[in-house]
PDB file of N, CA and C in Angstrom:
ATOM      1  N   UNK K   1      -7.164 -18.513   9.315  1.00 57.00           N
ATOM      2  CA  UNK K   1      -6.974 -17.125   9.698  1.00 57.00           C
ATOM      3  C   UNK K   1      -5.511 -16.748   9.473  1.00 57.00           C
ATOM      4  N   UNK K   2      -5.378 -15.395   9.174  1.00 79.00           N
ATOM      5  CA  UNK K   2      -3.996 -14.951   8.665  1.00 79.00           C
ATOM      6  C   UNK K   2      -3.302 -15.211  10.473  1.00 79.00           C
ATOM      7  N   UNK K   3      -1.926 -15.228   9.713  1.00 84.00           N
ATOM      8  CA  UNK K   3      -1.209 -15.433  11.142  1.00 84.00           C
ATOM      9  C   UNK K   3      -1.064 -14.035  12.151  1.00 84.00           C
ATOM     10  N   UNK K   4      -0.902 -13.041  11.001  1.00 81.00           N
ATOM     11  CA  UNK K   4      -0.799 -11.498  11.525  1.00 81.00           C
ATOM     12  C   UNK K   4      -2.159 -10.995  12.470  1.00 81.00           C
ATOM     13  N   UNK K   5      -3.240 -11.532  11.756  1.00 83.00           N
ATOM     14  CA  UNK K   5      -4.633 -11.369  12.369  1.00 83.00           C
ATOM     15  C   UNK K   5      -5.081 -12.386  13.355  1.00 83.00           C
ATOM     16  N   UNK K   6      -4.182 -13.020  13.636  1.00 85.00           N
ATOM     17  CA  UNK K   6      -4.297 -14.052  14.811  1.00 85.00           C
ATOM     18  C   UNK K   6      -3.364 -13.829  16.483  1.00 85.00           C
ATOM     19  N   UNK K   7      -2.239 -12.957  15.391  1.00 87.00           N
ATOM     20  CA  UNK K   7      -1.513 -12.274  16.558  1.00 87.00           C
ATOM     21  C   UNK K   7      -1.993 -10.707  16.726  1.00 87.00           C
ATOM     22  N   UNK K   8      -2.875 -10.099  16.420  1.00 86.00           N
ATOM     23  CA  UNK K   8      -3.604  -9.449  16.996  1.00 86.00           C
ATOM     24  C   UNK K   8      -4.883  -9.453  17.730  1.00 86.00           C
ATOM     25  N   UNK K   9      -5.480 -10.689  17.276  1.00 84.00           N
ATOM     26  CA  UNK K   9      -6.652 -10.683  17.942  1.00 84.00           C
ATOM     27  C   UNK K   9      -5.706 -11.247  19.696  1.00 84.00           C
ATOM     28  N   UNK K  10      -4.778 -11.967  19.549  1.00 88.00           N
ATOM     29  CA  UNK K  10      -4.593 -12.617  21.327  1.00 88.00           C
ATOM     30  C   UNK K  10      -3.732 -10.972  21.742  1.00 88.00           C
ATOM     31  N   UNK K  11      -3.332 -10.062  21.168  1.00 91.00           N
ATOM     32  CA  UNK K  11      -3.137  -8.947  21.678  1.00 91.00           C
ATOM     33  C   UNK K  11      -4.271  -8.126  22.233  1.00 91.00           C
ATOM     34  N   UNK K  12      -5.272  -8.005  21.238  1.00 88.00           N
ATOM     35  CA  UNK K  12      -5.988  -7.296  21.402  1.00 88.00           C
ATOM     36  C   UNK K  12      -7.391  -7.910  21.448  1.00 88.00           C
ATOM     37  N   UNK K  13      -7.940  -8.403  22.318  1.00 87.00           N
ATOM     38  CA  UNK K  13      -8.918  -9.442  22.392  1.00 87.00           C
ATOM     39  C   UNK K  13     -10.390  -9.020  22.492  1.00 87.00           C
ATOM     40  N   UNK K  14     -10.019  -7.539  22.740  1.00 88.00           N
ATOM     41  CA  UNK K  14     -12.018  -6.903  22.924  1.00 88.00           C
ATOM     42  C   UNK K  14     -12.025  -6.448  21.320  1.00 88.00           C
ATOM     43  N   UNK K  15     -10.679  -6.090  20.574  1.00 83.00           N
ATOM     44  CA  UNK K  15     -11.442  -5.697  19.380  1.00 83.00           C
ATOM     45  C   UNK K  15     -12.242  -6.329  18.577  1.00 83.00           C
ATOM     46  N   UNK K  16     -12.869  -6.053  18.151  1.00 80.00           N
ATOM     47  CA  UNK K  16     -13.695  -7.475  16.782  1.00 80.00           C
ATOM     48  C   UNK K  16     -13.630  -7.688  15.625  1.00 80.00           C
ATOM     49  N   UNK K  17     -13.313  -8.775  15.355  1.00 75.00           N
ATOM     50  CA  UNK K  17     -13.242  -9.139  14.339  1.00 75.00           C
ATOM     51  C   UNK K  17     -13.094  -8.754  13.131  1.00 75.00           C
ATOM     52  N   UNK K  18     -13.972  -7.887  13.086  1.00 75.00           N
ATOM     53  CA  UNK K  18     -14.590  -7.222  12.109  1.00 75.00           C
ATOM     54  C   UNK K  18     -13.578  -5.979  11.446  1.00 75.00           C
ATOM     55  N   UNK K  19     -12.675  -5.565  12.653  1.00 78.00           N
ATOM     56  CA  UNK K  19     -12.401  -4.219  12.758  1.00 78.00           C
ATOM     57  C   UNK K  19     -10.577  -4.465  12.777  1.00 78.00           C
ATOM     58  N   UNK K  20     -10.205  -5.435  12.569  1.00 80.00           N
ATOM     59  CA  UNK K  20      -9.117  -6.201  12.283  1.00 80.00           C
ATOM     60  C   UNK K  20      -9.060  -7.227  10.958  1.00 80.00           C
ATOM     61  N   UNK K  21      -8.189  -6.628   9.934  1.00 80.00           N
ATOM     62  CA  UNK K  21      -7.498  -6.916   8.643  1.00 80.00           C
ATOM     63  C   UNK K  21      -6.133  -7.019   8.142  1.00 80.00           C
ATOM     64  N   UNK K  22      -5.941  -7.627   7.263  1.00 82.00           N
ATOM     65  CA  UNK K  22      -4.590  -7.001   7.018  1.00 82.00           C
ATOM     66  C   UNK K  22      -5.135  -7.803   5.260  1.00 82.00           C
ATOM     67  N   UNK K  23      -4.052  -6.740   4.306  1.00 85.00           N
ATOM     68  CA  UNK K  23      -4.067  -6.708   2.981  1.00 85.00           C
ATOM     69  C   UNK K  23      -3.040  -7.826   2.355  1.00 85.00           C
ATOM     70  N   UNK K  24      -3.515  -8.233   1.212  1.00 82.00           N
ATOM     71  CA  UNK K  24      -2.907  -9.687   0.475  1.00 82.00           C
ATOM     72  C   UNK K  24      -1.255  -8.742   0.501  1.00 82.00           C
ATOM     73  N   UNK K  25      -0.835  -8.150   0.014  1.00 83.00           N
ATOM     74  CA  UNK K  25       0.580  -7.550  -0.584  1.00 83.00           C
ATOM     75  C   UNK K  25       1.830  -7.837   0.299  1.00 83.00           C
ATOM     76  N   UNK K  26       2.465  -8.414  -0.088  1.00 83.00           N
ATOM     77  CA  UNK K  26       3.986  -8.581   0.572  1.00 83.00           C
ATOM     78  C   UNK K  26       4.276  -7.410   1.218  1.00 83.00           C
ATOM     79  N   UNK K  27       4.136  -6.747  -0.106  1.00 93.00           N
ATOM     80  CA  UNK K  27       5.059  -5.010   0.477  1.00 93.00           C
ATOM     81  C   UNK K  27       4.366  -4.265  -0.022  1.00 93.00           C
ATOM     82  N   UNK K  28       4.374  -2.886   0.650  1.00 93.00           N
ATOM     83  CA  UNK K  28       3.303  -1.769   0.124  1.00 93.00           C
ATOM     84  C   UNK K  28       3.812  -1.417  -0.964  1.00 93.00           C
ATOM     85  N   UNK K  29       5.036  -1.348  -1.398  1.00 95.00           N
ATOM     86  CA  UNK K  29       5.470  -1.459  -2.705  1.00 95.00           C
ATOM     87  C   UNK K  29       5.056  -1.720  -4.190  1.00 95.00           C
ATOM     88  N   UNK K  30       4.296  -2.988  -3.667  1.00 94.00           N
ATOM     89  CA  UNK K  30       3.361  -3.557  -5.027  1.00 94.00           C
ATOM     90  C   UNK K  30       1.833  -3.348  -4.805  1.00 94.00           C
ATOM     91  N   UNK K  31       1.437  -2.274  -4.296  1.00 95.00           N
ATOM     92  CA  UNK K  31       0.322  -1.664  -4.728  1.00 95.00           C
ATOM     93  C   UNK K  31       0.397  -0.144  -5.516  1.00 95.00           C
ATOM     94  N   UNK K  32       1.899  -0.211  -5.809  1.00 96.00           N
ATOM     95  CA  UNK K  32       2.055   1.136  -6.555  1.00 96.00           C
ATOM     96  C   UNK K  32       1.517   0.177  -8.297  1.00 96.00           C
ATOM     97  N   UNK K  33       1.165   1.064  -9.239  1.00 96.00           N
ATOM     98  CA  UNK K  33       1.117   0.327 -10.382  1.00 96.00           C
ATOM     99  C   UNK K  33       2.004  -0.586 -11.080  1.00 96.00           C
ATOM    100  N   UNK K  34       1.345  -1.110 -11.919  1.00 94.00           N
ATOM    101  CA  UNK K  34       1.765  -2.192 -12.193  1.00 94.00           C
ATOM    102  C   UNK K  34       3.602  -1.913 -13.417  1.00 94.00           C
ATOM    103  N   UNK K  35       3.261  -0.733 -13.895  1.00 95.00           N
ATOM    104  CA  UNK K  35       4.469  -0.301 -14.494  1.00 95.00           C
ATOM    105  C   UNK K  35       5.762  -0.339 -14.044  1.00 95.00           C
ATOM    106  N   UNK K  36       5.558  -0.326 -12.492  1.00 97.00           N
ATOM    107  CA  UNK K  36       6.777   0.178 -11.369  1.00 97.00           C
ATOM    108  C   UNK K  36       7.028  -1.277 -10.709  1.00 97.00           C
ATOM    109  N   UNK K  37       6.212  -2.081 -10.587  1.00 95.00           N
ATOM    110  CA  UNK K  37       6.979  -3.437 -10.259  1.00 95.00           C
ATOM    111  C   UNK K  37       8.339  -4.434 -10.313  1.00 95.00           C
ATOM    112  N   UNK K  38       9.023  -3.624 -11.444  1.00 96.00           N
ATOM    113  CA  UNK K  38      10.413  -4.285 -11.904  1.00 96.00           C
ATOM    114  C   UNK K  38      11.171  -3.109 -10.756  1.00 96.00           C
ATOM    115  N   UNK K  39      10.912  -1.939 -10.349  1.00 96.00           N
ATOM    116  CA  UNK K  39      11.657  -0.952  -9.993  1.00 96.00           C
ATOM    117  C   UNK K  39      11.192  -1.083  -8.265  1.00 96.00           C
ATOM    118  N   UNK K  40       9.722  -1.679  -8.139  1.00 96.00           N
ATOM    119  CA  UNK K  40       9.983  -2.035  -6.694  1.00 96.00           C
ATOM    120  C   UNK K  40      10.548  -3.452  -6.380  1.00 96.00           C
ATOM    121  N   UNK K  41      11.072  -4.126  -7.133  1.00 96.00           N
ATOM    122  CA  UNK K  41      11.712  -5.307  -7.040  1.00 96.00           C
ATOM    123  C   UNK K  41      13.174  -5.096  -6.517  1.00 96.00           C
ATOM    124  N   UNK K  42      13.393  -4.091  -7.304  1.00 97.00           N
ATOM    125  CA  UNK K  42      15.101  -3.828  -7.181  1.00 97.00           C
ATOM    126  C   UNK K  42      15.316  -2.861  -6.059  1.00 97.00           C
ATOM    127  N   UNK K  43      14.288  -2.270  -5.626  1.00 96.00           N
ATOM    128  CA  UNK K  43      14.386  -1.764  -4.352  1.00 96.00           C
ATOM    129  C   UNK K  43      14.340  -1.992  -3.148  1.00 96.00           C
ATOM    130  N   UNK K  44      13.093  -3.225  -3.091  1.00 96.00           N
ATOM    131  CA  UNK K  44      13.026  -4.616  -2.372  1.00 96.00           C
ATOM    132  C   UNK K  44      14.109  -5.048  -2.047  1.00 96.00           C
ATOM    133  N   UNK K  45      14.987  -5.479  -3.260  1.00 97.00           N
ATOM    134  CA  UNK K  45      16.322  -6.242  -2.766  1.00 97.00           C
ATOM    135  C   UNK K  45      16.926  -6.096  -2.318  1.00 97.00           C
ATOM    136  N   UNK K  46      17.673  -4.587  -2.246  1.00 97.00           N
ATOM    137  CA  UNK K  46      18.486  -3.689  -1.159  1.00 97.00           C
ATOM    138  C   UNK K  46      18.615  -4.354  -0.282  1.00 97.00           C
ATOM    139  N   UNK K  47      19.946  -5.503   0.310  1.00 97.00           N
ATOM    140  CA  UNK K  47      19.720  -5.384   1.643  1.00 97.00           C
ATOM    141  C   UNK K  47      20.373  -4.109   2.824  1.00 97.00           C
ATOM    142  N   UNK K  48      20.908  -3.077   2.676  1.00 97.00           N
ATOM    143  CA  UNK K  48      21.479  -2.163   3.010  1.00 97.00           C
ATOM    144  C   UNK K  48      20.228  -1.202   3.151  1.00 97.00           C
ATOM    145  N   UNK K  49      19.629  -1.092   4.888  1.00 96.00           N
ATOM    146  CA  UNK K  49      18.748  -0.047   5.087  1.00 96.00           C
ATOM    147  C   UNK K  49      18.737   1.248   4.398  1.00 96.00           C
ATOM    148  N   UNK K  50      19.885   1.714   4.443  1.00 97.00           N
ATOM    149  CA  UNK K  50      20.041   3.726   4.032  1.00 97.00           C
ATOM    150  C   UNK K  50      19.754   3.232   2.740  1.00 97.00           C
ATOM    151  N   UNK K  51      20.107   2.106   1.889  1.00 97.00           N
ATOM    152  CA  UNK K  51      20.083   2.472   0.806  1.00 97.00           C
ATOM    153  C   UNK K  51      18.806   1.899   0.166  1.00 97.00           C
ATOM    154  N   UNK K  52      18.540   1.234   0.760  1.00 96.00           N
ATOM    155  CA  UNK K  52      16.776   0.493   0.192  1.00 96.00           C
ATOM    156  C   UNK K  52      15.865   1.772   0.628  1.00 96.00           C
ATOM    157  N   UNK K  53      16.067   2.608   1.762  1.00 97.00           N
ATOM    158  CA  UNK K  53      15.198   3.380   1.917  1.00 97.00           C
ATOM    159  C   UNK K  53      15.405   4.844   0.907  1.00 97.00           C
ATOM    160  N   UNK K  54      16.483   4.920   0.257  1.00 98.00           N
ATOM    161  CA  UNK K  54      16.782   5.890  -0.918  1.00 98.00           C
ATOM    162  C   UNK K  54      16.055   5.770  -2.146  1.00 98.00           C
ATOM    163  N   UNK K  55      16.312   4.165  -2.461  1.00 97.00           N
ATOM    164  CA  UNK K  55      15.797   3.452  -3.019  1.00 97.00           C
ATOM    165  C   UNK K  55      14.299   3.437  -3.449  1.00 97.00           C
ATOM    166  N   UNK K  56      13.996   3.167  -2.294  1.00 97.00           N
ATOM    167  CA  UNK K  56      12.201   3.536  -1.899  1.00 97.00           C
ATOM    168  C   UNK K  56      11.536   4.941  -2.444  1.00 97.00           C
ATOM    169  N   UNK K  57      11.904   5.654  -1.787  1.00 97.00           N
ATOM    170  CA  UNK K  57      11.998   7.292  -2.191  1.00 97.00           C
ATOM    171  C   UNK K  57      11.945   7.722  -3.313  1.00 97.00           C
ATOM    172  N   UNK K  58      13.170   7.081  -4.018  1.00 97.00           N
ATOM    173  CA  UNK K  58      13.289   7.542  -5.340  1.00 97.00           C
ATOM    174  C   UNK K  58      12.311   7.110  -5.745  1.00 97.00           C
ATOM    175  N   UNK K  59      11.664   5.896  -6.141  1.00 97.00           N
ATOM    176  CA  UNK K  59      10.530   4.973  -6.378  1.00 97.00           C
ATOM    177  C   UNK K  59       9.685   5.493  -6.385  1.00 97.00           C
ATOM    178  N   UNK K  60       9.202   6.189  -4.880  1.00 97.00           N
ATOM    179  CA  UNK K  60       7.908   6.962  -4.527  1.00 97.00           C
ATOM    180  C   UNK K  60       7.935   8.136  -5.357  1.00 97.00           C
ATOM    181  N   UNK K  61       8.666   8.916  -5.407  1.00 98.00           N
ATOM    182  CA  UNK K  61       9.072   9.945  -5.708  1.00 98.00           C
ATOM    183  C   UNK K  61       8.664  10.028  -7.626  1.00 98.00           C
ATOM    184  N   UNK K  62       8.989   8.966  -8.728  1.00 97.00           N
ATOM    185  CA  UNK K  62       9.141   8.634  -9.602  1.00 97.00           C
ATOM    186  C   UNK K  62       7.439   8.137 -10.277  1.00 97.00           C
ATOM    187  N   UNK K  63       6.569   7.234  -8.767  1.00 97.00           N
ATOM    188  CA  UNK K  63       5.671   6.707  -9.304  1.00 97.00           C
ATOM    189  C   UNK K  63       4.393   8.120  -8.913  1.00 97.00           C
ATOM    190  N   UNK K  64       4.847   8.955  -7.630  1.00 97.00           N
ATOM    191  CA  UNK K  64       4.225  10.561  -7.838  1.00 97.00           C
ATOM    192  C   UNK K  64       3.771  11.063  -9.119  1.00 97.00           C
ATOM    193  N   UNK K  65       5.186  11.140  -9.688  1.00 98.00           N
ATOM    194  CA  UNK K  65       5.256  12.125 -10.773  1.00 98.00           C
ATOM    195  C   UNK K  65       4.499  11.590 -11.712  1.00 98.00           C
ATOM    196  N   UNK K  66       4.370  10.541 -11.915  1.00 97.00           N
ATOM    197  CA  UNK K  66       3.789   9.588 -12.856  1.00 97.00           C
ATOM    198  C   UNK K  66       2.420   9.689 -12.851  1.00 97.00           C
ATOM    199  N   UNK K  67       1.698   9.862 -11.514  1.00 97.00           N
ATOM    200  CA  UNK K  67       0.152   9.700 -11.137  1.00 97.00           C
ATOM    201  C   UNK K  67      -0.139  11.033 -11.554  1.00 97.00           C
ATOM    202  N   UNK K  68       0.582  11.987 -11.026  1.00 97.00           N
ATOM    203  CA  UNK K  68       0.077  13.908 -11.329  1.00 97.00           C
ATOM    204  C   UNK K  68       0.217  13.985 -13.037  1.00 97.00           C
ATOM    205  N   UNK K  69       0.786  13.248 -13.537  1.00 97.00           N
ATOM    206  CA  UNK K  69       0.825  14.100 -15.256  1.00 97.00           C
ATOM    207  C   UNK K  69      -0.550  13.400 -15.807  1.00 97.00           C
ATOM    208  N   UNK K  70      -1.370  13.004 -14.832  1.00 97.00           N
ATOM    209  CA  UNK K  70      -2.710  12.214 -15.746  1.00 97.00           C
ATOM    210  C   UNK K  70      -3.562  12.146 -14.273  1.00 97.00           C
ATOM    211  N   UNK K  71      -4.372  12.524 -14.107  1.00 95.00           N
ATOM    212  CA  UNK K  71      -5.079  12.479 -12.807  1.00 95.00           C
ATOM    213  C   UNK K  71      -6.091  10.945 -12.768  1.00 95.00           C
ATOM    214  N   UNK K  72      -7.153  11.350 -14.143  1.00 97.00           N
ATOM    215  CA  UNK K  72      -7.879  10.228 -14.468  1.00 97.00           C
ATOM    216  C   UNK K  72      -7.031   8.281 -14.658  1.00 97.00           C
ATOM    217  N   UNK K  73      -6.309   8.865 -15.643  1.00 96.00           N
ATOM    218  CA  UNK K  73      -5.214   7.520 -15.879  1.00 96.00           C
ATOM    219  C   UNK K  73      -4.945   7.018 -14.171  1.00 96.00           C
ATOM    220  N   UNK K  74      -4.554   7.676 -13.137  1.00 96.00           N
ATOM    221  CA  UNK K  74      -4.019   7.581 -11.728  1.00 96.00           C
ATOM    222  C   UNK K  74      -5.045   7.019 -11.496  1.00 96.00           C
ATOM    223  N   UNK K  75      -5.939   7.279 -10.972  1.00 95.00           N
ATOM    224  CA  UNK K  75      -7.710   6.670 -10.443  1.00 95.00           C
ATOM    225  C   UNK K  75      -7.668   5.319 -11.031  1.00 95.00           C
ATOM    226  N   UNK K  76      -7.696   5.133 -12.403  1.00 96.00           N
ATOM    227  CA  UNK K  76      -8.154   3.690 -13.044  1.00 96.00           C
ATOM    228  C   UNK K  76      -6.910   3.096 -13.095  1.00 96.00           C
ATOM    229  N   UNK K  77      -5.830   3.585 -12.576  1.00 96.00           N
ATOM    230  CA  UNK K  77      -4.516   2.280 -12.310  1.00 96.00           C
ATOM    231  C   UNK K  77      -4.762   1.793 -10.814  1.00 96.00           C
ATOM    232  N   UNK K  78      -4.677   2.736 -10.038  1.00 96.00           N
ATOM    233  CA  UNK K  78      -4.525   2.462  -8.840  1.00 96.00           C
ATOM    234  C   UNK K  78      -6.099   1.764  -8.270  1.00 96.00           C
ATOM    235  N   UNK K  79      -7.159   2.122  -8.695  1.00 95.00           N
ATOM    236  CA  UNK K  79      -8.383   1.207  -8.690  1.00 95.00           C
ATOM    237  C   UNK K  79      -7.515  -0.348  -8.719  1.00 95.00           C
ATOM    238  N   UNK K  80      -7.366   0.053  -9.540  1.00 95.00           N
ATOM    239  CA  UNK K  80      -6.457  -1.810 -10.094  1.00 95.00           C
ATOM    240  C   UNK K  80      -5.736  -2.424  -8.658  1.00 95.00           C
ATOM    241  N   UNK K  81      -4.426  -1.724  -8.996  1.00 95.00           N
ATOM    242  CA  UNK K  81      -3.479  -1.843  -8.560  1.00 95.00           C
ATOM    243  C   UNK K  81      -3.338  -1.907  -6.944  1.00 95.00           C
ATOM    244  N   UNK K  82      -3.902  -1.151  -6.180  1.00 95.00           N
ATOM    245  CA  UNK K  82      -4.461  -0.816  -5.001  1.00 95.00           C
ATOM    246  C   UNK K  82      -5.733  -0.894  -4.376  1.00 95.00           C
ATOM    247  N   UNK K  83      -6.893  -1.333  -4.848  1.00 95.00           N
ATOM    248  CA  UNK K  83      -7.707  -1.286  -4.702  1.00 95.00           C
ATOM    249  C   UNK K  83      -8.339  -1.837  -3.329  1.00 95.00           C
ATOM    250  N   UNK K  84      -8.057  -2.752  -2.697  1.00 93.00           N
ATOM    251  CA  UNK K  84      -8.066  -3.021  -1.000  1.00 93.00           C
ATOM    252  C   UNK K  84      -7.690  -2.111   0.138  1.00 93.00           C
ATOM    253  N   UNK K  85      -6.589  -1.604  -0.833  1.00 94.00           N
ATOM    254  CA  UNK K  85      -5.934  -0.346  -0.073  1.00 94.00           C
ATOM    255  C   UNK K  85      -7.002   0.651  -0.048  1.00 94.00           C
ATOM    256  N   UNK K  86      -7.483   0.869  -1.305  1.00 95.00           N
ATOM    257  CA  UNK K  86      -8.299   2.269  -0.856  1.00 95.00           C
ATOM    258  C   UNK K  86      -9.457   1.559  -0.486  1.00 95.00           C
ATOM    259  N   UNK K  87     -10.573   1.205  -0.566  1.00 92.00           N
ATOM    260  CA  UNK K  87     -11.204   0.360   0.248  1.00 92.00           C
ATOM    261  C   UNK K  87     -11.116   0.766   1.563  1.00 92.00           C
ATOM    262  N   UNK K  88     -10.284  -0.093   2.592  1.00 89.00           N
ATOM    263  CA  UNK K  88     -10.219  -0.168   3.686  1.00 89.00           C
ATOM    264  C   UNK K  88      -9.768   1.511   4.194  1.00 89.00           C
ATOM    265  N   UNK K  89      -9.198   2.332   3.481  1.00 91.00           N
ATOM    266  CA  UNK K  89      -8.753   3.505   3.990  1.00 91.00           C
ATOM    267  C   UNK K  89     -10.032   4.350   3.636  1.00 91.00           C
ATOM    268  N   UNK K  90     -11.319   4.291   2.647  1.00 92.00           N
ATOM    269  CA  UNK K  90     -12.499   4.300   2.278  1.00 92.00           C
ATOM    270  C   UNK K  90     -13.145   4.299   3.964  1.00 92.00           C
ATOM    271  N   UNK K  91     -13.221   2.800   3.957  1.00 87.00           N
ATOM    272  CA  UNK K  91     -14.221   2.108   5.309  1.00 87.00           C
ATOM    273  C   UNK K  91     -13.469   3.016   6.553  1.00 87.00           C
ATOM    274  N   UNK K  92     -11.984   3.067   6.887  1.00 85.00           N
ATOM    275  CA  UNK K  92     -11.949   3.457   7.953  1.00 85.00           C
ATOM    276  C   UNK K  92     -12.226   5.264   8.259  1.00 85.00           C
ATOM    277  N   UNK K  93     -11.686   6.184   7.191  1.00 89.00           N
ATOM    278  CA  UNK K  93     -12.389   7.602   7.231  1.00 89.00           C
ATOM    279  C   UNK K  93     -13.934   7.246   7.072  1.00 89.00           C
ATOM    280  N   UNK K  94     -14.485   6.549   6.671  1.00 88.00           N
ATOM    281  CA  UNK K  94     -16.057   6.844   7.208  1.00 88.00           C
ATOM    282  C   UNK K  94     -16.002   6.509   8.527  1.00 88.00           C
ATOM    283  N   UNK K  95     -15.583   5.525   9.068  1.00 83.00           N
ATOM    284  CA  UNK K  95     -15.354   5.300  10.542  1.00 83.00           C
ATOM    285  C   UNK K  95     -15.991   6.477  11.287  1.00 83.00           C
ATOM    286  N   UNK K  96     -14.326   7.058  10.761  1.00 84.00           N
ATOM    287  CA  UNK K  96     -13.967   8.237  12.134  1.00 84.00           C
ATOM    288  C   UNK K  96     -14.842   8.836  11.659  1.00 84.00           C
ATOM    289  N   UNK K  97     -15.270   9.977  11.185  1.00 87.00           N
ATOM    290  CA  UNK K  97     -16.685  10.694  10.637  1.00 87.00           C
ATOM    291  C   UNK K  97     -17.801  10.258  11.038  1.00 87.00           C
ATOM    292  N   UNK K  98     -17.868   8.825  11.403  1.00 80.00           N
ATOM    293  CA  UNK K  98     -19.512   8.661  11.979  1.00 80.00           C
ATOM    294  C   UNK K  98     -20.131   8.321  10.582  1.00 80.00           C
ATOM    295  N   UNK K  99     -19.883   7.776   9.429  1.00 71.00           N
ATOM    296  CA  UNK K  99     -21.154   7.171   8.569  1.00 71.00           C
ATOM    297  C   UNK K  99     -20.894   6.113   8.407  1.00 71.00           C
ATOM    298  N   UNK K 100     -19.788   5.297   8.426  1.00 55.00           N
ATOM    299  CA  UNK K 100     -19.647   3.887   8.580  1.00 55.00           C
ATOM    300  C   UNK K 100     -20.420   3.390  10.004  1.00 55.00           C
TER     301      UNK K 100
END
């Protein structure tokens, strides 16, 4: 069992199992595509908060622009690239809605 999901279950001990995860990725960073990986590396490294979080931004900001000039291309990277991510954010809005 992951260690993260082990220190939640003794936190939180009525939830189940089931309803507690956590995703393979170091950093949410590297579920942006795969193009941007050299650029979340170097943003990663930052050890200087203000500036890793500029850093970040710009990043976000850069891999945005990137997803809007192709809508379709966006879908079949991030399928890839993210794909647990949307998944679980999938499973949990059905949640709340009542069809999961």
């Amino acid at each position: 069992m992951n260690i993260v999901i082990a220190a939640l279950h003794q936190i939180f001990p009525t939830i189940p199992s089931s309803a507690i995860s956590c995703w393979n990725g170091l950093q949410f960073e590297y579920y942006d595509p795969n193009i941007f990986t050299e650029r979340a590396d170097e943003a990663l490294a930052i050890l200087d908060k203000q500036c890793s979080r500029q850093a970040k931004k710009k990043l976000l900001d850069e891999v945005l622009k990137w997803l809007n000039e192709d809508e379709s291309r966006a879908r079949t990277v991030l399928r890839e690239s993210a794909g647990e991510v949307i998944e679980d954010l999938v499973f949990i809005a059905r949640v709340l809605i009542g069809l999961g």
